[in-house]
């Protein structure tokens, strides 16, 4: 059997499309409906997905309340580790991955929670390390502003090193639980971390036994220079979005090459960019499904997103079927704001109206949308995979459960028929699915 692709299922409560909750096939109260998540997880497990993934933020979105009130994303939903712990009880194989920020957590708490999830799930936990994209999180943690980018990544590296050290607090065979000698654990197999660094001071040890996977799997989702360096050094899977194959191949080559300087073989990191599939039985049906979703975007929401993309230019009151007002162009270019440059280019080169602009921008939000028949979608995924652009994909269904059902019913069998995706799990742990080695304890390696 040849190399096979890895597939993750990324569940935003009602789905990835900005208007997902308005779709009649979306679960309307998804954010606080456990049964909904349990069904999604079981469905993805039935289709042999490597993992399910949950994003997170430690704040609601901020902005114009009228627009906010028409889009539920990040406004009210479950805390992900709590949710994954419950899902662990109703699934047996699928990997359980969630985000936790290194900017507004303490390493001890994070090490403990993911170690517990790994035990509860029998070795299926993964931690997506982020430094926080949502600037308002600072206001919930005693700060006036977010950490500056370099400092965020500095903290992230130190944070992750501590977490891995804490997971090694106990050797795998530390617990004797011997009633005859009345010895519960072997004191020689317990290790204090004694970490003192620029950002954190942690003595240890962790009060959870070494996780079944040794370490829960480490994921990463940033694409900046600092983000790539962190990924090359410690990540075992990466979710960064890629919009076309040449760019994906560059990113793939770049990351896998960077790993060498940290003494890591390239296959110890799986690159799985996001993909928003819109599947129809025919290309025309997929096109129609997408058009329908786009038509559900409320103008207030579209305008708000477009305003943000333009560097907070207020578009309220503009005719949405007319062009962008001249004033937008007068403010010139704002260095580094790619989204603004793109929108201005579409407006001038393609003469798009405000509605067309927000539909294009809001529909995908920086992610790749792939519309087509099952064959077309499988062809595209196969081409990215065999041409070394990816090791797999993070599937981001447009609306849930409908978008996941479509992908499972139509695309998974096509991938399986081509030998590109598994028909049965290889093992029971997330590391088995992803083909990742179980890390030895730093005390066994002798560098603790
Ligand atoms: C698939 C994916 C999932 C992400 N999930 C989260 C998340 O849950 N919470 C968060 O704060 N940021 C999340 N991010 C944002 C990134 O972690 C990161 O903040 C952003 O890409 C900027 O990082 P960079 O400056 O290194 O490029 C996610 C990004 C991607 C691509």
PDB file of C-alpha atoms in Angstrom, residues 5 48 61 67 81 86 93 119 122 128-130 141 143 155 174 186 228 289 331 344 346 352 359 406 420 427:
ATOM      1  CA  UNK A   5      -3.207  11.158   3.171  1.00  0.00           C
ATOM      2  CA  UNK A  48     -11.935   6.961   9.563  1.00  0.00           C
ATOM      3  CA  UNK A  61     -15.536  38.623  18.949  1.00  0.00           C
ATOM      4  CA  UNK A  67     -23.343  42.745  12.857  1.00  0.00           C
ATOM      5  CA  UNK A  81     -11.129  20.393  26.478  1.00  0.00           C
ATOM      6  CA  UNK A  86     -17.112  14.129  26.883  1.00  0.00           C
ATOM      7  CA  UNK A  93     -10.534   5.859  17.741  1.00  0.00           C
ATOM      8  CA  UNK A 119      -5.638   9.223  29.640  1.00  0.00           C
ATOM      9  CA  UNK A 122      -6.799   6.154  25.619  1.00  0.00           C
ATOM     10  CA  UNK A 128      -2.904  23.031  18.828  1.00  0.00           C
ATOM     11  CA  UNK A 129      -0.421  25.614  20.093  1.00  0.00           C
ATOM     12  CA  UNK A 130      -1.458  29.171  19.227  1.00  0.00           C
ATOM     13  CA  UNK A 141      -6.488  38.556  31.561  1.00  0.00           C
ATOM     14  CA  UNK A 143      -3.714  43.316  30.282  1.00  0.00           C
ATOM     15  CA  UNK A 155       6.671  32.692  25.359  1.00  0.00           C
ATOM     16  CA  UNK A 174       6.803   4.849  37.782  1.00  0.00           C
ATOM     17  CA  UNK A 186       9.026   4.386  42.689  1.00  0.00           C
ATOM     18  CA  UNK A 228       7.398  28.372  10.963  1.00  0.00           C
ATOM     19  CA  UNK A 289     -24.796  24.974  -3.263  1.00  0.00           C
ATOM     20  CA  UNK A 331      -6.449  56.449   2.631  1.00  0.00           C
ATOM     21  CA  UNK A 344      -8.705  47.114  -3.433  1.00  0.00           C
ATOM     22  CA  UNK A 346     -10.499  43.201  -6.894  1.00  0.00           C
ATOM     23  CA  UNK A 352     -16.674  44.445  -8.232  1.00  0.00           C
ATOM     24  CA  UNK A 359     -19.131  37.676  -0.783  1.00  0.00           C
ATOM     25  CA  UNK A 406     -21.680  15.355   1.836  1.00  0.00           C
ATOM     26  CA  UNK A 420      -5.354   7.462  -0.997  1.00  0.00           C
ATOM     27  CA  UNK A 427      -4.036   1.544  15.622  1.00  0.00           C
TER      28      UNK A 427
END
